[in-house]
Coordinates of C-alpha atoms and ligand atoms in Angstrom, one line a residue:
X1 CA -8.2 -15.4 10.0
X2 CA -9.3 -12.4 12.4
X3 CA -10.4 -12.5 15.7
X4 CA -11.9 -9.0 15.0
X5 CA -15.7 -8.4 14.6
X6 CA -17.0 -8.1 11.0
X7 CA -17.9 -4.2 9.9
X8 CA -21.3 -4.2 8.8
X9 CA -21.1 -2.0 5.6
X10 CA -19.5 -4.7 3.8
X11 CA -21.4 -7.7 2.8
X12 CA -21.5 -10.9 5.3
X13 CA -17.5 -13.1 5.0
X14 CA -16.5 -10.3 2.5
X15 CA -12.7 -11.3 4.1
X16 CA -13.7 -14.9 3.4
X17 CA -14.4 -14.5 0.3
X18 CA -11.6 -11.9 -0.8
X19 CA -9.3 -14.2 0.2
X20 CA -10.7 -16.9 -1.7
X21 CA -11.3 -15.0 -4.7
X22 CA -7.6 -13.6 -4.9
X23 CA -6.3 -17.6 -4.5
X24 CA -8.8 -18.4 -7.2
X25 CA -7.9 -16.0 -9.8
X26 CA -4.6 -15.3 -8.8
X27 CA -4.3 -11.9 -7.3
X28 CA -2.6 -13.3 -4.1
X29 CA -1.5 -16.8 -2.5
X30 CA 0.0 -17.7 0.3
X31 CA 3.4 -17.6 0.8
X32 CA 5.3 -21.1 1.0
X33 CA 1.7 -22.6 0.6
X34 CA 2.5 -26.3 -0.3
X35 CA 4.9 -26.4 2.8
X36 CA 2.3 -25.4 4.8
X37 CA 3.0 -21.5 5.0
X38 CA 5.2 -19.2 6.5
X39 CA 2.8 -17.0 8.8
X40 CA 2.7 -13.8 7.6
X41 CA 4.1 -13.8 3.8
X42 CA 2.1 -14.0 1.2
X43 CA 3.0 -14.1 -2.7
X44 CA 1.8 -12.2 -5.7
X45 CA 0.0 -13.8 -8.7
X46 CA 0.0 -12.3 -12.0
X47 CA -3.5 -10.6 -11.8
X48 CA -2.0 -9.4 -8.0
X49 CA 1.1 -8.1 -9.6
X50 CA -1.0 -6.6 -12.1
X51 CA -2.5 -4.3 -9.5
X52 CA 0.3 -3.7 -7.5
X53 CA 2.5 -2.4 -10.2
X54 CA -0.6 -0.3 -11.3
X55 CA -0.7 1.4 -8.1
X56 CA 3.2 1.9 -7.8
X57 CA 3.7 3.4 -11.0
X58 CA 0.6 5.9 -10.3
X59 CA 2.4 6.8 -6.8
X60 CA 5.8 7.5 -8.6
X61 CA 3.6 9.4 -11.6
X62 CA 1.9 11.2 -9.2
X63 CA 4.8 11.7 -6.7
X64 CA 8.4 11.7 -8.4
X65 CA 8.1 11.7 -12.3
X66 CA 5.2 14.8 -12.4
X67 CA 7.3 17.0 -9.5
X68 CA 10.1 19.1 -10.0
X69 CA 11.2 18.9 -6.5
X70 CA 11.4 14.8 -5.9
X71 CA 14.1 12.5 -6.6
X72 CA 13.7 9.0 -6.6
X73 CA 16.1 6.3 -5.2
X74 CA 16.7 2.6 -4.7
X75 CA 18.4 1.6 -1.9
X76 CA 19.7 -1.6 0.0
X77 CA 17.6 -3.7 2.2
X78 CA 20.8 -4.5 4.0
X79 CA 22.3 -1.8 5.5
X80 CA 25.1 -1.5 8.6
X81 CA 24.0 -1.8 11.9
X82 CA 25.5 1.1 12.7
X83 CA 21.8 2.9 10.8
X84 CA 20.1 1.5 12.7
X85 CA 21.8 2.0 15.8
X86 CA 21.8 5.8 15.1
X87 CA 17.9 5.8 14.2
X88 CA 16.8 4.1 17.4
X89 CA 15.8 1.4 16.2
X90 CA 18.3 -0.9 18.0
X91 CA 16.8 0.5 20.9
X92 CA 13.2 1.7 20.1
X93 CA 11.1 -0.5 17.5
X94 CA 9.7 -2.4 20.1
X95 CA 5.8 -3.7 20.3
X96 CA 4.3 -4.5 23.7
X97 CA 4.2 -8.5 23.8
X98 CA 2.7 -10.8 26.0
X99 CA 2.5 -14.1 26.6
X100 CA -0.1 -17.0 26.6
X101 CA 1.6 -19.0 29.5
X102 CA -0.3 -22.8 28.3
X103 CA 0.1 -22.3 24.9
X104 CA 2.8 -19.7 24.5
X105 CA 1.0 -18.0 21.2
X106 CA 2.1 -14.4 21.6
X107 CA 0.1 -11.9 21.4
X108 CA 0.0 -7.6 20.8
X109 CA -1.0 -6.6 24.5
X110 CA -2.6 -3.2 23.0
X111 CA -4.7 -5.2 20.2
X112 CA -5.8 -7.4 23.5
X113 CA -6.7 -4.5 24.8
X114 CA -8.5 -2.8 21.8
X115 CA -10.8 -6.0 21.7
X116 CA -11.9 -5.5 25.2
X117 CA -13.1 -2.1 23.8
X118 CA -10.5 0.0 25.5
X119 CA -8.3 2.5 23.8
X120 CA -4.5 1.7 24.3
X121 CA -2.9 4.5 22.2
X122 CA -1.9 6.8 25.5
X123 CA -0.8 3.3 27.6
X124 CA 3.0 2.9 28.6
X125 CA 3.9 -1.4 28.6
X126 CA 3.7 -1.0 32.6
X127 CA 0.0 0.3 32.2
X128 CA -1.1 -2.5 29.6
X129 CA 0.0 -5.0 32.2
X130 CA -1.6 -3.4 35.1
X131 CA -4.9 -3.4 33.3
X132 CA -4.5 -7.0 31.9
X133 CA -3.4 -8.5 35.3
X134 CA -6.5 -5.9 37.4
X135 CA -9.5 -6.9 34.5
X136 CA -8.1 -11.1 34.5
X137 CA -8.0 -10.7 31.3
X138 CA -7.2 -14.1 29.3
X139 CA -5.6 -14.9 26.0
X140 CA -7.7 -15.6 23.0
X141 CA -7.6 -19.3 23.8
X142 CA -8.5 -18.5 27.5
X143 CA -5.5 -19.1 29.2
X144 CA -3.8 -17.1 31.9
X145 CA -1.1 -13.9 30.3
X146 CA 2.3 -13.8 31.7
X147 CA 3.7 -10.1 31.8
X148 CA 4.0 -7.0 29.3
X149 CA 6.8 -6.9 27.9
X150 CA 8.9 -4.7 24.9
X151 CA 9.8 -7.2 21.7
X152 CA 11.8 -5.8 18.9
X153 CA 10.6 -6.1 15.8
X154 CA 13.4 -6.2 13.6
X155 CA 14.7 -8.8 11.7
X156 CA 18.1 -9.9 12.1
X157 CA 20.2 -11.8 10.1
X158 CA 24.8 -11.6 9.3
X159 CA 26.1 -10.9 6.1
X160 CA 29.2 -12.6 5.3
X161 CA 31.1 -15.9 6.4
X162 CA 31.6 -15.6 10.1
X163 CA 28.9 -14.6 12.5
X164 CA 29.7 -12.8 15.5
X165 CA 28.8 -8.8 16.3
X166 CA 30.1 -7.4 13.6
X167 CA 28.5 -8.9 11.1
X168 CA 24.8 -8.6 12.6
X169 CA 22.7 -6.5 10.0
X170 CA 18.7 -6.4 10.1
X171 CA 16.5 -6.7 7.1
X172 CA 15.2 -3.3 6.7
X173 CA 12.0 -2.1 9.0
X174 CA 11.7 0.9 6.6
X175 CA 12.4 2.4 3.5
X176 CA 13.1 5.5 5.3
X177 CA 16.5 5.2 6.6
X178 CA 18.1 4.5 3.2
X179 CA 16.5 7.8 2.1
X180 CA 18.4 9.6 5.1
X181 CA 21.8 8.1 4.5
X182 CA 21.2 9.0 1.0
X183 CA 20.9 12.6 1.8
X184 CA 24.3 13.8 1.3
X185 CA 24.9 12.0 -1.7
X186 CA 21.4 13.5 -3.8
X187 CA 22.5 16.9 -2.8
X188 CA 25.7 16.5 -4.0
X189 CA 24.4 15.3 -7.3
X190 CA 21.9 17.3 -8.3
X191 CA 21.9 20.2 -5.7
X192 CA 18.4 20.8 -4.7
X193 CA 16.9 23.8 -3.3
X194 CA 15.1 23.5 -0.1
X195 CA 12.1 22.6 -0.2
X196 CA 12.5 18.8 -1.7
X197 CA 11.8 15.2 -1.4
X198 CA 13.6 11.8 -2.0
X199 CA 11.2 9.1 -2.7
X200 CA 11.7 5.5 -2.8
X201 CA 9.7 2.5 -3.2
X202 CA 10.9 -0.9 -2.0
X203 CA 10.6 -4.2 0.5
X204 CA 10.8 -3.6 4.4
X205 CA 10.5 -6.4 7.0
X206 CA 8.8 -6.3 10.4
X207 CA 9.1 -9.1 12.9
X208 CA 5.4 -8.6 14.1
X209 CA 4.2 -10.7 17.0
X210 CA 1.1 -11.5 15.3
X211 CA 0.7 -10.8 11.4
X212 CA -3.1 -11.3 10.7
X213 CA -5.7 -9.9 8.8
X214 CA -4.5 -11.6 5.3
X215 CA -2.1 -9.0 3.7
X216 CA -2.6 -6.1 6.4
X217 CA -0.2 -7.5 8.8
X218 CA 2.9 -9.6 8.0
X219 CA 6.2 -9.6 8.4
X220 CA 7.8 -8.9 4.6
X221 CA 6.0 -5.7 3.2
X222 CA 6.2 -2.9 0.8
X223 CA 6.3 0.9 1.2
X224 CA 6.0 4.1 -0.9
X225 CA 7.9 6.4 1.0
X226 CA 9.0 10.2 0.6
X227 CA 11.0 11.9 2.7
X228 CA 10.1 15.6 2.4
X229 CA 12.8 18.4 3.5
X230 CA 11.8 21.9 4.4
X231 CA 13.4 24.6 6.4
X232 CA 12.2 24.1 10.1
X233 CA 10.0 27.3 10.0
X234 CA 7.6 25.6 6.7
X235 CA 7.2 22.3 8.2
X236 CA 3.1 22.9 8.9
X237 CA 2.2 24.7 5.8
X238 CA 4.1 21.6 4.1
X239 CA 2.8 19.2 6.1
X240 CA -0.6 20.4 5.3
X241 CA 0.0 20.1 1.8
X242 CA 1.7 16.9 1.8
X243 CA -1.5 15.4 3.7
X244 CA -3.8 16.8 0.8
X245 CA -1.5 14.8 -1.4
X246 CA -1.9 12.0 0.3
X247 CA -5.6 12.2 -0.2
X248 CA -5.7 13.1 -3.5
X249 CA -3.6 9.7 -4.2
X250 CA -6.0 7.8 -2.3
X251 CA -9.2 9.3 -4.4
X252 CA -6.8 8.7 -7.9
X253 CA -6.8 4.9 -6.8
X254 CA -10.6 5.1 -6.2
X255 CA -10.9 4.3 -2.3
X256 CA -14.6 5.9 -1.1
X257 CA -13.4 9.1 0.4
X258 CA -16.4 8.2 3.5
X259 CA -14.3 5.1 4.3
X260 CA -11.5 7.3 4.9
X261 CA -10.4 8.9 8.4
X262 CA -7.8 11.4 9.5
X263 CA -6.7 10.7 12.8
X264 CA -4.1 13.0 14.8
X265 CA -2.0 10.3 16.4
X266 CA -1.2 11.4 20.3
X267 CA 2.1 11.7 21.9
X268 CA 2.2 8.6 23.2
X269 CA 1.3 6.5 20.4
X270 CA 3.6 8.6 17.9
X271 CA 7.5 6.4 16.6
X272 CA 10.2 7.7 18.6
X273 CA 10.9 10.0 15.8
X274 CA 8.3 12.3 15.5
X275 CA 6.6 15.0 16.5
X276 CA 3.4 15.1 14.9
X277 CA 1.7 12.6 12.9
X278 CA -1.6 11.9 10.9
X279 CA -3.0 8.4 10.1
X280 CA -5.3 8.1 7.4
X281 CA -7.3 5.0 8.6
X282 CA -9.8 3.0 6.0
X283 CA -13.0 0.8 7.1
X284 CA -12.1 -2.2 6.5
X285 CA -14.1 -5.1 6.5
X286 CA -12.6 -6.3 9.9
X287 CA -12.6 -2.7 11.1
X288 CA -11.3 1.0 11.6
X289 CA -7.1 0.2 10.8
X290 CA -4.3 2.4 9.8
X291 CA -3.9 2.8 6.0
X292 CA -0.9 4.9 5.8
X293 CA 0.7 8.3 7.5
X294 CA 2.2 11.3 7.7
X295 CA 4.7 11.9 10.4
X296 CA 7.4 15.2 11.0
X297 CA 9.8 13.8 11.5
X298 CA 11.9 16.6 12.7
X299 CA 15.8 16.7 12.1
X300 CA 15.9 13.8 14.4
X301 CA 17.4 11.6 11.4
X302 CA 19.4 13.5 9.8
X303 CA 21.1 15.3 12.9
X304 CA 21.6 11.1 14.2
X305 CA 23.3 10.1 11.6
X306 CA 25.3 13.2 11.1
X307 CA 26.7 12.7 14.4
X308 CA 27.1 8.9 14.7
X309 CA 28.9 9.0 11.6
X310 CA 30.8 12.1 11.5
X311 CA 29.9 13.0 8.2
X312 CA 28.6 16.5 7.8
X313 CA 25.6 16.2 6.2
X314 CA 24.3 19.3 6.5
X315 CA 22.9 21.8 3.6
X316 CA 24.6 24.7 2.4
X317 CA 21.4 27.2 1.2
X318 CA 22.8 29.3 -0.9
X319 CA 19.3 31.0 -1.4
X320 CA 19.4 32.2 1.8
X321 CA 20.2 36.1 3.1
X322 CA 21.0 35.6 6.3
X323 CA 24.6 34.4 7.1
X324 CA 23.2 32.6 10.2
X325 CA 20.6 30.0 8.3
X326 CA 22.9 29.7 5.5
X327 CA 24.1 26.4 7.0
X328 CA 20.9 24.4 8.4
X329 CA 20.1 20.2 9.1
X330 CA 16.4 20.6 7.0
X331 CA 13.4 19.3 9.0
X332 CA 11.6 16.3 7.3
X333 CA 8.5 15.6 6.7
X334 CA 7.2 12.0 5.8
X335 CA 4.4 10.6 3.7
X336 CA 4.1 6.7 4.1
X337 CA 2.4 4.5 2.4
X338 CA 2.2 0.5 2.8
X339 CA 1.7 -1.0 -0.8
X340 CA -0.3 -3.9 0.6
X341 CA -2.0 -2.6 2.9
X342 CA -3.3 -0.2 0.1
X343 CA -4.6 -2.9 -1.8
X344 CA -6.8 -4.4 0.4
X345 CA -8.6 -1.8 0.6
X346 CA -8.7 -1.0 -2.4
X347 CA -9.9 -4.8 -3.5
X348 CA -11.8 -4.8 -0.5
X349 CA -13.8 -1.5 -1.1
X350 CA -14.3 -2.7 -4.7
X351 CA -16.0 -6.1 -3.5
X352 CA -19.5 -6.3 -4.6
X353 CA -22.1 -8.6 -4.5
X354 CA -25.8 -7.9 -7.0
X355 CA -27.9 -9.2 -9.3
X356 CA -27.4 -8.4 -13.2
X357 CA -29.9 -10.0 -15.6
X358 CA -31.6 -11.8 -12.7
X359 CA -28.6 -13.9 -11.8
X360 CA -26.3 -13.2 -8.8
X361 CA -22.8 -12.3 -9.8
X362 CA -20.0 -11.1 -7.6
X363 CA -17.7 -8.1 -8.8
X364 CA -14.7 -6.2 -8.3
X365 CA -15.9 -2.6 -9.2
X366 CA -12.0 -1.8 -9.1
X367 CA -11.0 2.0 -10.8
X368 CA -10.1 1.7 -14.4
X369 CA -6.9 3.4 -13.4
X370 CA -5.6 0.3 -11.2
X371 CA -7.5 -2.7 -12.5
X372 CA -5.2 -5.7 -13.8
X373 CA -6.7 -5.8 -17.0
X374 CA -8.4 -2.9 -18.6
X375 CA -10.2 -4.2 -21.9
X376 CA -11.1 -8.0 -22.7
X377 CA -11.2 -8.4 -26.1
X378 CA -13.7 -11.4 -27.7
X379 CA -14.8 -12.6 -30.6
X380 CA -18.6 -13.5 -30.2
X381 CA -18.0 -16.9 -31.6
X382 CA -14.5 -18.4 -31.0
X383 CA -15.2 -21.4 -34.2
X384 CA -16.1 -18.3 -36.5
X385 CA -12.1 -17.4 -38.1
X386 CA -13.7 -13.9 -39.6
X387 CA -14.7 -13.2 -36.1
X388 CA -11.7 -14.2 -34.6
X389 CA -9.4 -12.6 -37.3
X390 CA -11.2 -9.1 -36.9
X391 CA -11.2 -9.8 -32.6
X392 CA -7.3 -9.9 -32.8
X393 CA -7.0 -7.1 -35.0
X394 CA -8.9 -4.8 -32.6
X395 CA -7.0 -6.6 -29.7
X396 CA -3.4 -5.7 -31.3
X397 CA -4.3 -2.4 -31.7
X398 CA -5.8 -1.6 -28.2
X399 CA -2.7 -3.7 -26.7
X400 CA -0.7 -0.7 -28.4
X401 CA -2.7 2.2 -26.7
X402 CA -2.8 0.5 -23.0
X403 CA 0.1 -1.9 -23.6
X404 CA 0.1 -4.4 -20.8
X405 CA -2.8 -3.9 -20.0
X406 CA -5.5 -5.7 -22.1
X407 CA -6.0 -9.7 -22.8
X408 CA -8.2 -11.9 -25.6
X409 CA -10.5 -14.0 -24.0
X410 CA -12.4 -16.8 -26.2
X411 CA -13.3 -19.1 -23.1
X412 CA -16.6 -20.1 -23.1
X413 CA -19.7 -18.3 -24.0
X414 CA -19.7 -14.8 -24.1
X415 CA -22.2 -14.4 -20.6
X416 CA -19.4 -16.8 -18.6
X417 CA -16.6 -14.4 -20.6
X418 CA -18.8 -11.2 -18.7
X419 CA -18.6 -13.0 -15.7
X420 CA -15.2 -13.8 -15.5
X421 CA -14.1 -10.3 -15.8
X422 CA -16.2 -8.9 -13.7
X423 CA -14.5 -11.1 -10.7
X424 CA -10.9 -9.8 -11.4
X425 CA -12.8 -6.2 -12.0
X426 CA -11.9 -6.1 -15.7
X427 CA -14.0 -2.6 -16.5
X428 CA -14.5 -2.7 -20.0
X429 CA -14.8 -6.1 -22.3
X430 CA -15.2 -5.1 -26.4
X431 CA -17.1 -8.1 -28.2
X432 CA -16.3 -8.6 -32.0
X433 CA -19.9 -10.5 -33.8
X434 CA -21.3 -10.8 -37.3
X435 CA -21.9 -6.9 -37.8
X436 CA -19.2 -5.9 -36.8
X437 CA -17.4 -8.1 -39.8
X438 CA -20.2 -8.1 -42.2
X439 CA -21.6 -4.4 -41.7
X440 CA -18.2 -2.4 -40.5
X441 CA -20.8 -1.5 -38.0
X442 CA -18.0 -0.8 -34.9
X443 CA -17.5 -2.8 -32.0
X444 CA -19.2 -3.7 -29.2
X445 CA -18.3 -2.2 -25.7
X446 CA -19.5 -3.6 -22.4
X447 CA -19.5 -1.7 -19.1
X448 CA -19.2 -3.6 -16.1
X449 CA -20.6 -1.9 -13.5
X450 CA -23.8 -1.6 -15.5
X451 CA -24.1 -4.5 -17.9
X452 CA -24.9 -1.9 -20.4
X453 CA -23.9 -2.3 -24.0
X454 CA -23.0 0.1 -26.5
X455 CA -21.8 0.2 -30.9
X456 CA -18.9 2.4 -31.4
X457 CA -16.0 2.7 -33.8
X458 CA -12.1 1.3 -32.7
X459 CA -11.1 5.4 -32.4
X460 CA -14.3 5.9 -30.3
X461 CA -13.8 3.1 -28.2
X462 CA -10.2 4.3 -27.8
X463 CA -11.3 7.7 -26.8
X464 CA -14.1 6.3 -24.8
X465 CA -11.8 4.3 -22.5
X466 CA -8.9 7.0 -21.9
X467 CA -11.5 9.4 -20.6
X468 CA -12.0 6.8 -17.6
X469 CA -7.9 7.2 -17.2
X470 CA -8.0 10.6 -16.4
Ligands
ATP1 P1 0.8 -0.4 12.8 O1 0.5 0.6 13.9 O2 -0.4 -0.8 12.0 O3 1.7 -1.5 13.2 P2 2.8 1.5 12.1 O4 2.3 2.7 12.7 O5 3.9 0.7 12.8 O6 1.6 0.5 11.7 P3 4.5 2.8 10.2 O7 5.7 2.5 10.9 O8 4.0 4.2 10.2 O9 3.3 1.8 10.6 O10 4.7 2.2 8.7 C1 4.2 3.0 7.6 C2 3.2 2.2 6.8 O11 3.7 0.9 6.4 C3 1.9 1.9 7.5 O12 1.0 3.0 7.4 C4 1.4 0.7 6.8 O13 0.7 1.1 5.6 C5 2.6 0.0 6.4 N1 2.9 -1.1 7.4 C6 3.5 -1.0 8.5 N2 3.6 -2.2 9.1 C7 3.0 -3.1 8.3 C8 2.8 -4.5 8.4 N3 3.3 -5.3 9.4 N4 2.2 -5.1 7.3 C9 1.7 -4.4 6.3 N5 1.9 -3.0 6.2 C10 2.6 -2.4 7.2

């Protein structure tokens, strides 16, 4: 699955076993599985959709519905090539490629030439090549490279009955562009004052030479983008604070903040579109990899598509004293996040392997705030009806304060019940028994992370969980 060495703070195969795990319990499978697969798609199962949606909606609390200065949009996938055209992609959204010349696998040249342990970030294609071709160095089967060369990455397909130039359109490589062409008509609507930000969350497609690393590479993603508008002269002081955001988020969603690292990406490893950008790179189990960025972007979009189309999309600030900066094309600042690549870390950084009760178990310490299921609900005894009667009583009501969000489990004994939850990281199971029924002595609340066990009343247990929402 990766030809990259395993990162020793996690325990031994945790990729392995991840993947396994999600098939198992269905966070994620592969895509097209019983045909065999289509490299580098992979679909959601209910307990995976579970967590995406959790981490979605806490992006667009946190970034659009809290904020007085974000709008949220929806855009196409397909747009006309004439966006694309305008944003350089036609030109520019090029990987370096090269090729096994036995087997014809192709392969990134710069990940080729990060496993050798050099850096390629500052190398032009013509450099890569030169240092394959001096060092000899082979493909990952061994066999001879053929040149460097640029490859496209996006997606192309034709929208309507006959094929021929006009009709080429590409399956989006970004959310972004359909934020900028968008600009004009937000403005319109709702007249914004400098600063703000359009947000949108959707599907983008990248041809990638070779998706790997389970869901961290592939070729259909999701993003969570923003595109953040300032007047040229703010763009650091927002950038700054954007980049805070960003880390707050990532904190809210429970990633370690030590397995996190800001990297200031140089010149020659920035898109075509920007002038400075920020990773934020997690440790994952197969390495150091980009999580998500932060680019400024400039007025290199908006300014494009202002003059490709003809449309004057500029912004009339009517806050503004001077006559001069009345009329402006705002700078933009971008925060980008990929949804899957988001959670794997966050299932990856919640992987854990100990010993409760003197018997191994394997968990998912996942942050009440994203798990897939918050609260199992269980009668101790599933043959006992007063147990089970009371048990969906509690469950009905704690359905109604996390709705979505909690399930009634009666498989097996209560231990294997434990168990099962803690694999899909289920933080809190509540077990209905005898006193409970017989005593009105409260319910029984389990913690995962601890095993430990504790009596409370259906309010207190309410109050007890939404604390661990906050
Ligand atoms: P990389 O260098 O890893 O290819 P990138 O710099 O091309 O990524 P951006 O164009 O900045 O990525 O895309 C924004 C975000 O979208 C990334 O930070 C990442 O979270 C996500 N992303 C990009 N490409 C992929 C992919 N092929 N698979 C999964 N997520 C992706």
């Amino acid at each position: 699955m990766t030809n990259t060495p395993e990162n020793p703070m996690y325990p031994e195969n945790t990729m392995e076993k991840l993947i396994s795990l999600c098939k198992r319990k269905g966070f994620i499978y592969q895509g097209s599985e019983i045909y065999g697969g289509l490299a580098g798609t992979w679909d959601y199962g209910p307990l995976g959709v579970a967590l995406k949606q959790n981490i979605q909606n806490l992006w667009w609390k946190k970034f659009v519905l809290d904020r007085e200065d974000m709008y949220g949009i929806d855009a196409a996938i397909l747009m006309n090539q004439e966006v694309w055209k305008a944003s350089g992609h036609v030109g520019g959204f090029s990987d370096p490629l090269v090729e096994d010349l036995k087997t014809h696998k192709r392969h990134r040249a710069d990940h080729l030439l990060e496993e050798q342990g050099i850096d390629p970030r500052e190398m032009t294609p013509s450099q890569m090549d030169a240092y394959i071709k001096g060092k000899g160095i082979k493909s990952p089967d061994g066999n001879p490279l053929g040149d460097v060369r640029q490859f496209n990455m996006m997606l192309k397909t034709s929208v309507g009955a006959n094929e021929d130039s006009s009709s080429i359109s590409y399956l989006r490589p970004e959310t972004a562009q359909g934020i900028f062409v968008n600009f004009k008509n937000v403005v319109d609507s709702f007249h914004p004052k400098l600063p703000f930000g359009i947000a949108q969350i959707g599907k983008a497609f990248r041809n990638e030479i070779a998706p790997r690393d389970f869901i961290f590479r592939v070729r259909e993603l999701e993003q969570m983008e923003i595109e953040y508008f300032v007047r040229p002269e703010n763009w650091e002081e927002r950038f700054e604070y954007l980049y805070n955001e960003q880390q707050d988020f990532l904190a809210e969603i429970g990633l370690r903040k030590e397995r996190l690292h800001k990297i200031i990406v140089p010149a020659a490893d920035r898109a075509h579109y920007s002038k400075h950008s920020i990773d934020t790179e997690f440790d994952f189990p197969f390495g150091q990899k980009e999580l998500l960025g932060l680019a400024y972007r400039t007025d290199f979009d908006l300014n494009a598509h202002k003059d490709a189309s003809k449309v004057d999309i500029s912004y009339f600030d009517e806050s503004e004293a001077d006559p001069e900066k009345k009329r402006l094309v705002p700078h933009c600042i971008e925060p980008t996040f990929g949804v899957g690549r988001l959670l794997l870390a966050v299932l990856a950084d919640a992987y854990r392997e100990d010993n409760l009760g003197d018997e191994p178990r394997v968990y998912l310490q996942l942050s009440p705030r994203v798990a897939p299921i918050l609260v199992a609900v269980s009668p101790l005894l599933k043959n006992k009806p007063q147990l089970v009667e009371k048990a969906r009583e509690v469950y009905m009501t704690l359905r109604k304060a996390y709705p979505g969000r909690v399930v009634f489990d009666d498989n097996g004994n209560i231990g294997k019940r434990y168990r099962r939850q803690d694999e899909i990281g289920t933080p809190f199971c509540v077990v209905i028994d005898f006193d409970t029924v017989e005593q009105n002595s409260g319910v029984t609340l389990r913690y995962r992370d601890t095993g430990e066990q504790k009596r409370m009343s259906v309010e207190e247990l309410i109050a007890t969980i939404s604390c661990h929402l906050e």
